[in-house]
Amino acid sequence: MNTENEVKLQEQYIKKIKEINNNKNLKYTILTMGCQLNENESEKLCGMMEKMGYSKTENQNEADVALFNTCCVRENAEDKLFGELGELKRLKEQNGIIIAIGGCMMQEKHITDKIKTSYPFVDILFGTHTLHKFPEDLYKSLQEKRKIEDILDIDGKIYEGLPIKRNSKIKAAVTIMNGCNNFCSYCIVPYVRGRERSRNPRDIINEVRELAKQGYKEITLLGQNVNSYLRVEKEKGIEFEEYEGVNSFATLLRAINKIDGIERIRFVSPHPKDFTDDVIKAIAECKKVCKLVHLPLQSGNSKVLKEMNRKYTKEQYLALVDKMKNTIPNLTLSTDIIVGFPGETDEEFEDTLDVVKQVKFEQVYMFIYSRRVGTPGDKMDNQIPEEIKHKRFNKLKKLVESQIEENNQKYVGTLQKVLVEGQSKNNPNMLSGRTDSNKVVIFEGSLDLIEKIVDMEIVSEHMWYLKGKIKE
Ligand code: SAH
Ligand code: SF4
Ligand code: F3S
């Protein structure tokens, strides 16, 4: 069956479940772990659930279905699921709640084995390649009252036209490619997400146009390696239709930049090795593309980078940063860093600190190396003791925080364009929004400013947010 027919088949299951549920006002909870890609897929799961007649609740006690969309990129993501499952046993016994677990963790056999033996009350297990089939899985679980396991170990396909219920009315994530071919030696993603595959330009452009029509202002393009969009297709001679001149990541940015109504374009994550000049030029020339670029470093030491299979050296990374800063006015950068990769010495770790000092990132997402079963990193015999990993992490954190403080001070007194997202979570009397460089700004203002871009003067800085005043 082709993917279009597979999606149509699922629409039939959606209808069947809606009939069975028959306006009974059933409810579901969803817990999403992991990256923005998972968040976007959860929006699709929510879209399916709502079409089947379920409405979302935050209260597990009143839920008929509890959904989990899992992540396995680090150990603490996995621990979270097992903590939750312990809690759910009671609810299962009390009111027969249906428990469905999907996402990246389900692509790992040792995890599904553990769930089946230690948490046998779980009803549905589904993987990353079968998310579109959730209505069928739920239908079978409800009708046939049996456990469902729907997990495939394949390269993966693209399914267009799934229902979607988005979390925000102004910011939307648009997945442009899925899977990864890079096999960084610490990373589990290629094993649980399959090989790189890109969506057709036409499908992406049409989705963004539709979002613009609905009033969305900010688009984040998602993929494990966004700047190799359409690369595999070209290399392998897989046919794709060029649409609005889109045949690469750079041309995709340019095409989306032209869509009326969209005001900001972001993307995560690019890989430094694939950051070609045409992409740098497109970022510089496209007004709507935000000048904050996420450029994952992972380590600042060339030997560690080689062991990580990142395919660039410290010098190449720094040269790329220089080139980008010289070509893109007002560019700021954020990054991901792993400390304590197997074999990393104190000296090698100092190189990471050195790059952080030189680049002065706007934001650094810091991670302690976590062994992942099945990756080359896990088999290396020179693992770093936990204590040393934590020491390095704290040292990096201190440096990063001092840089953020210093950087925040530069904002005070400047004018910023702020996309107003809503009332501040911590103080409902204030509004909250974000700058082009993704800094949170809190300010006083009337509710009708929500969803608008407002000119603002930054009046003070506070580690994780800035305070602003609307420019009269
Ligand atoms: N595809 C993206 C991000 C993948 S996962 C990229 O290449 O940048 C997000 C981040 O998690 C990675 O950038 C890395 O910093 C971190 N990460 C991945 N595997 C990890 C592991 N085993 N231990 C610790 N951090 C890890
Ligand atoms: Fe993981 Fe590397 Fe692929 Fe990113 S590029 S998902 S870190 S293997
Ligand atoms: Fe986690 Fe899967 Fe994303 S492992 S980081 S949810 S691709």
Short mmCIF file of C-alpha atoms and ligand atoms in Angstrom, two decimals:
data_model
loop_
_atom_site.label_atom_id
_atom_site.label_comp_id
_atom_site.label_asym_id
_atom_site.label_seq_id
_atom_site.Cartn_x
_atom_site.Cartn_y
_atom_site.Cartn_z
CA MET A 1 0.00 0.00 0.00
CA ASN A 2 1.34 3.46 -0.77
CA THR A 3 1.54 6.03 2.00
CA GLU A 4 -1.45 8.00 0.71
CA ASN A 5 -3.67 4.92 0.94
CA GLU A 6 -2.25 4.05 4.33
CA VAL A 7 -3.30 7.47 5.61
CA LYS A 8 -6.76 7.02 4.05
CA LEU A 9 -7.12 3.67 5.77
CA GLN A 10 -6.37 5.33 9.09
CA GLU A 11 -9.11 7.89 8.40
CA GLN A 12 -11.52 4.94 8.34
CA TYR A 13 -10.30 3.80 11.75
CA ILE A 14 -10.67 7.35 13.08
CA LYS A 15 -14.32 7.32 11.97
CA LYS A 16 -14.94 3.89 13.50
CA ILE A 17 -13.56 4.95 16.88
CA LYS A 18 -15.54 8.17 16.82
CA GLU A 19 -18.68 6.08 16.32
CA ILE A 20 -17.79 3.71 19.15
CA ASN A 21 -17.08 6.65 21.47
CA ASN A 22 -20.41 8.16 20.47
CA ASN A 23 -20.12 11.58 22.15
CA LYS A 24 -19.21 10.04 25.48
CA ASN A 25 -16.90 12.96 26.23
CA LEU A 26 -13.85 10.74 26.62
CA LYS A 27 -10.51 12.23 27.59
CA TYR A 28 -6.81 11.65 27.07
CA THR A 29 -3.50 12.80 28.52
CA ILE A 30 -0.27 13.00 26.61
CA LEU A 31 3.26 13.24 27.95
CA THR A 32 5.94 14.13 25.43
CA MET A 33 9.63 13.65 26.12
CA GLY A 34 12.50 14.60 23.86
CA CYS A 35 13.10 17.00 21.03
CA GLN A 36 10.94 19.35 18.97
CA LEU A 37 10.45 16.59 16.41
CA ASN A 38 8.74 14.52 19.07
CA GLU A 39 6.69 17.56 20.12
CA ASN A 40 5.57 17.95 16.51
CA GLU A 41 4.66 14.27 16.30
CA SER A 42 2.69 14.58 19.53
CA GLU A 43 0.72 17.37 17.89
CA LYS A 44 -0.17 14.83 15.21
CA LEU A 45 -1.16 12.24 17.83
CA CYS A 46 -3.34 14.89 19.50
CA GLY A 47 -4.88 15.69 16.10
CA MET A 48 -5.82 12.02 15.68
CA MET A 49 -7.15 11.74 19.23
CA GLU A 50 -9.39 14.80 18.88
CA LYS A 51 -10.76 13.53 15.58
CA MET A 52 -11.59 10.24 17.28
CA GLY A 53 -13.68 12.16 19.79
CA TYR A 54 -11.28 12.49 22.71
CA SER A 55 -10.50 15.79 24.37
CA LYS A 56 -7.27 16.61 26.15
CA THR A 57 -6.95 16.81 29.92
CA GLU A 58 -3.98 17.36 32.23
CA ASN A 59 -5.59 15.20 34.92
CA GLN A 60 -4.70 11.53 34.57
CA ASN A 61 -7.44 10.53 37.04
CA GLU A 62 -10.17 11.51 34.59
CA ALA A 63 -8.42 10.21 31.44
CA ASP A 64 -9.62 7.25 29.37
CA VAL A 65 -6.38 7.03 27.41
CA ALA A 66 -2.87 7.90 28.62
CA LEU A 67 -0.42 8.48 25.78
CA PHE A 68 3.36 8.68 26.07
CA ASN A 69 5.68 9.86 23.33
CA THR A 70 9.14 8.83 24.47
CA CYS A 71 12.77 9.81 23.93
CA CYS A 72 15.90 7.71 24.46
CA VAL A 73 18.65 10.17 23.61
CA ARG A 74 19.91 10.13 27.23
CA GLU A 75 19.31 7.90 30.23
CA ASN A 76 17.33 10.49 32.22
CA ALA A 77 14.73 10.66 29.43
CA GLU A 78 14.19 6.93 29.83
CA ASP A 79 13.98 7.07 33.61
CA LYS A 80 11.12 9.52 33.32
CA LEU A 81 8.90 7.00 31.54
CA PHE A 82 9.49 4.26 34.09
CA GLY A 83 8.68 6.66 36.92
CA GLU A 84 5.35 7.50 35.27
CA LEU A 85 4.47 3.86 34.57
CA GLY A 86 4.77 2.93 38.23
CA GLU A 87 2.11 5.55 39.00
CA LEU A 88 -0.20 4.38 36.24
CA LYS A 89 -0.54 0.83 37.52
CA ARG A 90 -2.98 2.03 40.17
CA LEU A 91 -5.12 3.89 37.60
CA LYS A 92 -5.18 0.85 35.33
CA GLU A 93 -6.50 -1.25 38.21
CA GLN A 94 -9.01 1.41 39.30
CA ASN A 95 -10.61 2.51 36.04
CA GLY A 96 -9.07 0.48 33.23
CA ILE A 97 -7.35 3.45 31.57
CA ILE A 98 -5.81 2.52 28.18
CA ILE A 99 -2.06 3.04 28.25
CA ALA A 100 -0.24 3.61 24.94
CA ILE A 101 3.48 4.22 24.61
CA GLY A 102 5.13 5.37 21.41
CA GLY A 103 8.24 7.16 20.22
CA CYS A 104 11.96 6.55 20.09
CA MET A 105 12.30 4.33 23.17
CA MET A 106 9.94 1.82 21.60
CA GLN A 107 12.47 1.20 18.82
CA GLU A 108 14.82 -0.34 21.39
CA LYS A 109 14.20 -4.02 21.98
CA HIS A 110 15.68 -4.11 25.50
CA ILE A 111 13.16 -1.42 26.49
CA THR A 112 10.06 -3.06 25.02
CA ASP A 113 11.17 -6.35 26.61
CA LYS A 114 11.43 -4.61 29.96
CA ILE A 115 7.97 -3.06 29.59
CA LYS A 116 6.41 -6.37 28.62
CA THR A 117 7.87 -8.16 31.63
CA SER A 118 7.80 -5.45 34.31
CA TYR A 119 4.77 -3.40 33.21
CA PRO A 120 2.49 -5.99 31.57
CA PHE A 121 -0.57 -3.73 32.04
CA VAL A 122 0.53 -1.44 29.17
CA ASP A 123 -1.96 -1.82 26.27
CA ILE A 124 -0.27 -0.42 23.16
CA LEU A 125 3.37 -0.15 22.13
CA PHE A 126 4.04 1.70 18.87
CA GLY A 127 7.26 2.91 17.28
CA THR A 128 8.49 5.91 15.34
CA HIS A 129 7.67 4.33 11.97
CA THR A 130 4.07 3.45 12.87
CA LEU A 131 2.84 6.66 14.49
CA HIS A 132 0.43 7.26 11.60
CA LYS A 133 -1.23 3.93 12.43
CA PHE A 134 -2.20 4.88 15.95
CA PRO A 135 -5.96 4.94 15.18
CA GLU A 136 -5.78 1.34 13.95
CA ASP A 137 -3.78 0.27 16.99
CA LEU A 138 -6.23 1.93 19.35
CA TYR A 139 -9.20 0.43 17.51
CA LYS A 140 -7.76 -3.07 17.78
CA SER A 141 -6.97 -2.58 21.44
CA LEU A 142 -10.52 -1.38 22.19
CA GLN A 143 -12.34 -3.94 20.04
CA GLU A 144 -10.21 -7.00 20.46
CA LYS A 145 -9.23 -6.29 24.08
CA ARG A 146 -5.69 -7.49 23.53
CA LYS A 147 -2.20 -6.07 23.80
CA ILE A 148 -0.95 -4.39 20.65
CA GLU A 149 2.70 -4.16 19.63
CA ASP A 150 3.19 -2.24 16.39
CA ILE A 151 6.87 -1.56 15.93
CA LEU A 152 8.87 -1.79 12.70
CA ASP A 153 12.61 -1.73 12.22
CA ILE A 154 12.75 -0.08 8.79
CA ASP A 155 14.31 2.96 7.12
CA GLY A 156 11.04 4.87 7.44
CA LYS A 157 8.60 6.68 5.16
CA ILE A 158 6.91 10.07 5.03
CA TYR A 159 3.19 10.28 5.68
CA GLU A 160 1.45 13.44 4.52
CA GLY A 161 -1.94 14.73 5.58
CA LEU A 162 -2.16 13.42 9.15
CA PRO A 163 -4.50 15.37 11.42
CA ILE A 164 -2.74 17.88 13.67
CA LYS A 165 -3.65 19.88 16.75
CA ARG A 166 -1.01 22.51 17.34
CA ASN A 167 0.07 23.72 20.76
CA SER A 168 0.36 27.37 19.76
CA LYS A 169 -1.60 29.75 17.58
CA ILE A 170 1.40 31.80 16.49
CA LYS A 171 4.40 29.49 16.42
CA ALA A 172 4.37 26.31 14.36
CA ALA A 173 6.87 23.53 13.83
CA VAL A 174 7.14 22.06 10.36
CA THR A 175 9.13 18.85 9.98
CA ILE A 176 11.04 18.96 6.68
CA MET A 177 12.99 15.74 6.97
CA ASN A 178 13.25 12.78 9.25
CA GLY A 179 15.93 10.24 10.17
CA CYS A 180 19.69 10.59 10.28
CA ASN A 181 22.61 9.15 8.31
CA ASN A 182 25.41 10.63 10.38
CA PHE A 183 25.92 8.00 13.08
CA CYS A 184 27.73 10.18 15.59
CA SER A 185 29.25 7.51 17.82
CA TYR A 186 27.43 8.60 21.01
CA CYS A 187 23.99 8.94 19.44
CA ILE A 188 21.03 6.56 19.34
CA VAL A 189 18.90 8.67 16.97
CA PRO A 190 19.94 7.00 13.66
CA TYR A 191 18.98 3.59 15.11
CA VAL A 192 15.54 4.65 16.29
CA ARG A 193 14.59 7.09 13.52
CA GLY A 194 15.88 5.31 10.43
CA ARG A 195 17.57 6.85 7.41
CA GLU A 196 17.35 10.42 6.18
CA ARG A 197 14.33 11.23 4.05
CA SER A 198 13.02 14.62 3.01
CA ARG A 199 9.48 15.81 2.46
CA ASN A 200 8.54 17.12 -0.96
CA PRO A 201 9.02 20.88 -1.42
CA ARG A 202 5.38 21.25 -2.48
CA ASP A 203 4.05 19.64 0.72
CA ILE A 204 6.21 21.87 2.92
CA ILE A 205 5.41 25.09 1.07
CA ASN A 206 1.69 24.33 1.09
CA GLU A 207 1.76 23.57 4.82
CA VAL A 208 3.51 26.88 5.56
CA ARG A 209 1.11 28.79 3.30
CA GLU A 210 -1.82 27.26 5.17
CA LEU A 211 -0.24 28.17 8.51
CA ALA A 212 0.24 31.75 7.34
CA LYS A 213 -3.44 31.87 6.40
CA GLN A 214 -4.37 30.67 9.87
CA GLY A 215 -2.37 33.53 11.37
CA TYR A 216 0.86 31.80 12.33
CA LYS A 217 3.81 34.20 12.57
CA GLU A 218 6.77 31.98 13.31
CA ILE A 219 7.82 28.76 11.60
CA THR A 220 10.50 26.39 12.89
CA LEU A 221 11.77 23.95 10.28
CA LEU A 222 12.66 20.65 11.91
CA GLY A 223 14.90 17.73 11.10
CA GLN A 224 17.84 15.81 12.56
CA ASN A 225 20.06 17.42 9.98
CA VAL A 226 18.09 20.17 8.25
CA ASN A 227 20.85 21.45 6.05
CA SER A 228 21.09 18.15 4.26
CA TYR A 229 17.46 18.56 3.16
CA LEU A 230 17.03 16.71 -0.20
CA ARG A 231 20.69 15.65 -0.20
CA VAL A 232 20.04 11.91 -0.01
CA GLU A 233 17.35 12.18 -2.66
CA LYS A 234 19.82 13.87 -5.02
CA GLU A 235 22.64 11.44 -4.22
CA LYS A 236 20.48 8.38 -4.72
CA GLY A 237 18.56 9.70 -7.70
CA ILE A 238 15.25 9.49 -5.81
CA GLU A 239 12.80 11.60 -7.75
CA PHE A 240 11.37 14.74 -6.20
CA GLU A 241 9.41 17.55 -7.75
CA GLU A 242 11.08 20.95 -7.65
CA TYR A 243 8.47 23.45 -6.53
CA GLU A 244 8.81 27.24 -6.28
CA GLY A 245 12.50 26.77 -7.08
CA VAL A 246 13.09 24.57 -4.01
CA ASN A 247 15.77 21.92 -4.52
CA SER A 248 17.94 22.37 -1.41
CA PHE A 249 17.80 23.75 2.14
CA ALA A 250 18.97 27.21 1.00
CA THR A 251 16.26 27.46 -1.67
CA LEU A 252 13.68 26.22 0.86
CA LEU A 253 14.59 29.09 3.21
CA ARG A 254 14.26 31.55 0.32
CA ALA A 255 10.86 30.19 -0.73
CA ILE A 256 9.43 30.32 2.80
CA ASN A 257 10.87 33.81 3.25
CA LYS A 258 8.53 34.90 0.46
CA ILE A 259 5.33 33.64 2.10
CA ASP A 260 3.19 36.58 3.23
CA GLY A 261 2.15 36.57 6.87
CA ILE A 262 5.10 34.56 8.15
CA GLU A 263 7.41 36.91 10.03
CA ARG A 264 10.05 34.65 11.53
CA ILE A 265 11.77 31.50 10.32
CA ARG A 266 13.91 29.31 12.55
CA PHE A 267 15.42 25.87 11.97
CA VAL A 268 16.94 23.04 14.06
CA SER A 269 19.32 21.32 13.81
CA PRO A 270 21.89 21.92 11.13
CA HIS A 271 25.15 19.96 11.11
CA PRO A 272 28.34 22.04 10.86
CA LYS A 273 29.80 19.69 8.23
CA ASP A 274 26.90 20.43 5.88
CA PHE A 275 26.74 24.20 6.40
CA THR A 276 27.29 25.23 2.80
CA ASP A 277 27.83 28.78 1.52
CA ASP A 278 24.45 28.92 -0.20
CA VAL A 279 22.77 28.38 3.21
CA ILE A 280 24.89 31.10 4.85
CA LYS A 281 23.99 33.48 2.03
CA ALA A 282 20.30 32.64 2.28
CA ILE A 283 20.29 33.33 6.03
CA ALA A 284 22.03 36.67 5.43
CA GLU A 285 19.67 37.70 2.63
CA CYS A 286 16.32 36.45 3.92
CA LYS A 287 14.87 39.08 6.21
CA LYS A 288 12.57 36.70 8.04
CA VAL A 289 15.22 34.10 8.87
CA CYS A 290 16.21 34.72 12.49
CA LYS A 291 19.84 35.62 13.00
CA LEU A 292 20.17 33.14 15.87
CA VAL A 293 21.56 29.91 14.45
CA HIS A 294 21.88 26.67 16.39
CA LEU A 295 25.24 25.13 15.48
CA PRO A 296 25.89 21.95 17.54
CA LEU A 297 29.54 21.80 18.62
CA GLN A 298 29.47 18.66 20.85
CA SER A 299 33.19 19.00 21.66
CA GLY A 300 35.87 21.61 21.02
CA ASN A 301 38.66 19.07 20.69
CA SER A 302 39.58 17.66 17.28
CA LYS A 303 40.56 14.22 18.59
CA VAL A 304 37.29 13.84 20.55
CA LEU A 305 35.35 15.12 17.53
CA LYS A 306 37.01 12.42 15.42
CA GLU A 307 36.08 9.75 17.96
CA MET A 308 32.54 11.16 17.97
CA ASN A 309 32.48 10.82 14.16
CA ARG A 310 31.47 14.47 13.75
CA LYS A 311 33.57 14.99 10.59
CA TYR A 312 34.94 18.43 11.49
CA THR A 313 37.84 19.70 13.60
CA LYS A 314 38.01 22.49 16.17
CA GLU A 315 39.65 24.70 13.55
CA GLN A 316 37.03 23.95 10.91
CA TYR A 317 34.22 24.74 13.36
CA LEU A 318 35.83 28.05 14.32
CA ALA A 319 36.48 28.92 10.67
CA LEU A 320 32.83 28.25 9.89
CA VAL A 321 31.75 30.49 12.76
CA ASP A 322 34.03 33.24 11.45
CA LYS A 323 32.68 32.93 7.94
CA MET A 324 29.10 33.01 9.20
CA LYS A 325 29.72 36.01 11.45
CA ASN A 326 31.38 37.85 8.59
CA THR A 327 28.55 37.15 6.17
CA ILE A 328 25.48 37.43 8.42
CA PRO A 329 25.14 40.78 10.19
CA ASN A 330 24.12 40.54 13.87
CA LEU A 331 24.50 36.75 13.90
CA THR A 332 24.30 35.02 17.28
CA LEU A 333 24.80 31.29 17.87
CA SER A 334 23.53 28.62 20.20
CA THR A 335 24.96 25.14 20.55
CA ASP A 336 24.86 21.64 22.07
CA ILE A 337 27.82 20.29 24.03
CA ILE A 338 28.49 16.85 25.48
CA VAL A 339 30.96 16.51 28.34
CA GLY A 340 32.65 13.27 29.34
CA PHE A 341 32.65 11.42 26.04
CA PRO A 342 34.74 8.20 26.40
CA GLY A 343 38.44 8.96 26.54
CA GLU A 344 38.03 12.74 26.91
CA THR A 345 40.98 14.03 28.98
CA ASP A 346 40.99 17.17 31.13
CA GLU A 347 43.15 18.82 28.51
CA GLU A 348 40.77 17.89 25.69
CA PHE A 349 37.85 19.21 27.70
CA GLU A 350 39.72 22.53 28.02
CA ASP A 351 39.43 22.84 24.22
CA THR A 352 35.65 22.80 24.60
CA LEU A 353 35.88 25.64 27.13
CA ASP A 354 38.20 27.46 24.75
CA VAL A 355 35.67 27.31 21.88
CA VAL A 356 32.91 28.49 24.23
CA LYS A 357 35.10 31.43 25.25
CA GLN A 358 35.88 32.32 21.66
CA VAL A 359 32.42 31.97 20.13
CA LYS A 360 30.43 33.46 23.02
CA PHE A 361 27.23 31.52 22.40
CA GLU A 362 23.84 33.08 23.06
CA GLN A 363 22.72 29.78 24.58
CA VAL A 364 24.45 26.46 25.31
CA TYR A 365 22.54 23.21 25.84
CA MET A 366 24.89 21.12 27.97
CA PHE A 367 24.72 17.36 28.34
CA ILE A 368 26.59 14.79 30.36
CA TYR A 369 27.57 11.88 28.13
CA SER A 370 25.10 9.04 28.52
CA ARG A 371 25.89 5.51 27.32
CA ARG A 372 23.38 4.31 24.75
CA VAL A 373 23.05 0.57 24.08
CA GLY A 374 23.94 -0.27 20.49
CA THR A 375 26.08 2.80 19.78
CA PRO A 376 29.87 2.61 19.21
CA GLY A 377 30.40 4.96 22.18
CA ASP A 378 28.89 2.41 24.54
CA LYS A 379 31.45 -0.21 23.47
CA MET A 380 34.45 2.05 24.09
CA ASP A 381 36.46 0.82 27.08
CA ASN A 382 37.64 4.24 28.28
CA GLN A 383 34.38 5.50 29.84
CA ILE A 384 34.77 8.54 32.08
CA PRO A 385 33.81 8.15 35.78
CA GLU A 386 30.55 9.93 36.72
CA GLU A 387 32.36 12.15 39.21
CA ILE A 388 34.70 13.58 36.57
CA LYS A 389 31.84 14.07 34.10
CA HIS A 390 29.93 16.07 36.71
CA LYS A 391 32.99 18.15 37.59
CA ARG A 392 33.45 19.07 33.92
CA PHE A 393 29.76 19.76 33.50
CA ASN A 394 29.79 22.18 36.44
CA LYS A 395 32.88 23.93 35.13
CA LEU A 396 31.26 24.41 31.72
CA LYS A 397 27.99 25.53 33.33
CA LYS A 398 29.80 28.19 35.34
CA LEU A 399 31.51 29.55 32.25
CA VAL A 400 28.29 29.53 30.23
CA GLU A 401 26.33 31.30 32.96
CA SER A 402 28.92 34.03 33.31
CA GLN A 403 28.83 34.52 29.54
CA ILE A 404 25.03 34.68 29.50
CA GLU A 405 25.09 37.30 32.24
CA GLU A 406 27.62 39.35 30.34
CA ASN A 407 25.69 38.95 27.12
CA ASN A 408 22.38 39.88 28.77
CA GLN A 409 23.88 43.17 29.86
CA LYS A 410 24.48 44.03 26.22
CA TYR A 411 20.73 43.88 25.66
CA VAL A 412 19.93 46.54 28.25
CA GLY A 413 19.08 49.80 26.50
CA THR A 414 18.67 48.22 23.07
CA LEU A 415 15.52 48.16 20.95
CA GLN A 416 14.17 44.70 20.15
CA LYS A 417 11.33 43.32 18.09
CA VAL A 418 9.37 41.00 20.38
CA LEU A 419 6.82 38.45 19.22
CA VAL A 420 4.25 38.48 22.02
CA GLU A 421 3.25 34.94 22.99
CA GLY A 422 0.86 35.44 25.89
CA GLN A 423 0.61 36.14 29.59
CA SER A 424 3.72 35.35 31.58
CA LYS A 425 3.41 31.97 33.32
CA ASN A 426 4.95 33.27 36.54
CA ASN A 427 3.13 36.60 36.61
CA PRO A 428 -0.24 36.86 34.81
CA ASN A 429 -0.14 40.66 35.07
CA MET A 430 2.76 40.69 32.65
CA LEU A 431 3.06 39.59 29.03
CA SER A 432 5.81 37.39 27.67
CA GLY A 433 7.40 37.25 24.24
CA ARG A 434 10.63 36.48 22.45
CA THR A 435 13.25 38.45 20.56
CA ASP A 436 14.59 37.43 17.17
CA SER A 437 17.45 35.83 19.13
CA ASN A 438 14.87 33.81 21.13
CA LYS A 439 15.40 35.63 24.46
CA VAL A 440 12.35 35.71 26.72
CA VAL A 441 11.14 39.26 27.38
CA ILE A 442 8.61 40.06 30.14
CA PHE A 443 6.75 43.39 30.03
CA GLU A 444 3.54 45.22 30.91
CA GLY A 445 0.99 45.57 28.14
CA SER A 446 -2.60 45.01 27.09
CA LEU A 447 -3.81 41.56 26.05
CA ASP A 448 -4.54 42.68 22.49
CA LEU A 449 -0.79 42.73 21.85
CA ILE A 450 -0.72 38.93 22.02
CA GLU A 451 0.32 37.39 18.68
CA LYS A 452 1.79 40.69 17.48
CA ILE A 453 5.37 41.82 16.98
CA VAL A 454 6.04 44.83 19.19
CA ASP A 455 9.00 47.25 19.38
CA MET A 456 10.41 47.25 22.84
CA GLU A 457 13.22 48.77 24.85
CA ILE A 458 15.05 46.37 27.15
CA VAL A 459 15.24 47.91 30.62
CA SER A 460 16.87 45.20 32.73
CA GLU A 461 18.28 41.68 32.58
CA HIS A 462 17.65 38.69 34.83
CA MET A 463 19.67 35.53 33.96
CA TRP A 464 16.88 33.66 32.09
CA TYR A 465 14.78 36.60 30.89
CA LEU A 466 14.89 40.29 30.05
CA LYS A 467 12.46 42.99 31.17
CA GLY A 468 11.12 45.28 28.46
CA LYS A 469 9.12 48.47 28.05
CA ILE A 470 6.93 49.09 25.04
CA LYS A 471 8.28 51.85 22.82
CA GLU A 472 5.66 54.57 22.59
N1 SAH B 1 20.42 15.97 15.29
C1 SAH B 1 20.74 16.96 16.20
C2 SAH B 1 20.38 16.69 17.65
C3 SAH B 1 20.26 15.31 18.14
S1 SAH B 1 20.02 14.99 19.82
C4 SAH B 1 22.18 17.27 16.03
O1 SAH B 1 22.91 16.57 15.41
O2 SAH B 1 22.57 18.30 16.53
C5 SAH B 1 20.26 16.51 20.66
C6 SAH B 1 21.53 16.59 21.42
O3 SAH B 1 21.59 15.60 22.42
C7 SAH B 1 22.78 16.38 20.62
O4 SAH B 1 23.16 17.52 19.92
C8 SAH B 1 23.79 16.01 21.68
O5 SAH B 1 24.41 17.15 22.20
C9 SAH B 1 22.94 15.37 22.75
N2 SAH B 1 23.17 13.93 22.83
C10 SAH B 1 22.95 13.00 21.88
N3 SAH B 1 23.32 11.78 22.31
C11 SAH B 1 23.80 11.94 23.56
C12 SAH B 1 24.34 11.05 24.53
N4 SAH B 1 24.48 9.76 24.30
N5 SAH B 1 24.72 11.58 25.72
C13 SAH B 1 24.60 12.89 25.97
N6 SAH B 1 24.10 13.77 25.10
C14 SAH B 1 23.70 13.30 23.90
FE1 SF4 B 2 22.59 12.09 16.45
FE2 SF4 B 2 24.65 13.00 15.10
FE3 SF4 B 2 22.41 12.35 13.82
FE4 SF4 B 2 22.45 14.50 15.37
S1 SF4 B 2 23.66 14.21 13.51
S2 SF4 B 2 20.88 12.93 15.32
S3 SF4 B 2 23.82 13.88 17.00
S4 SF4 B 2 23.77 10.96 14.89
FE1 F3S B 3 14.81 11.92 21.67
FE2 F3S B 3 13.96 10.72 19.54
FE3 F3S B 3 14.20 13.32 19.54
S1 F3S B 3 15.55 10.00 20.87
S2 F3S B 3 15.87 13.67 20.96
S3 F3S B 3 12.83 12.17 20.78
S4 F3S B 3 14.56 11.97 17.83
#
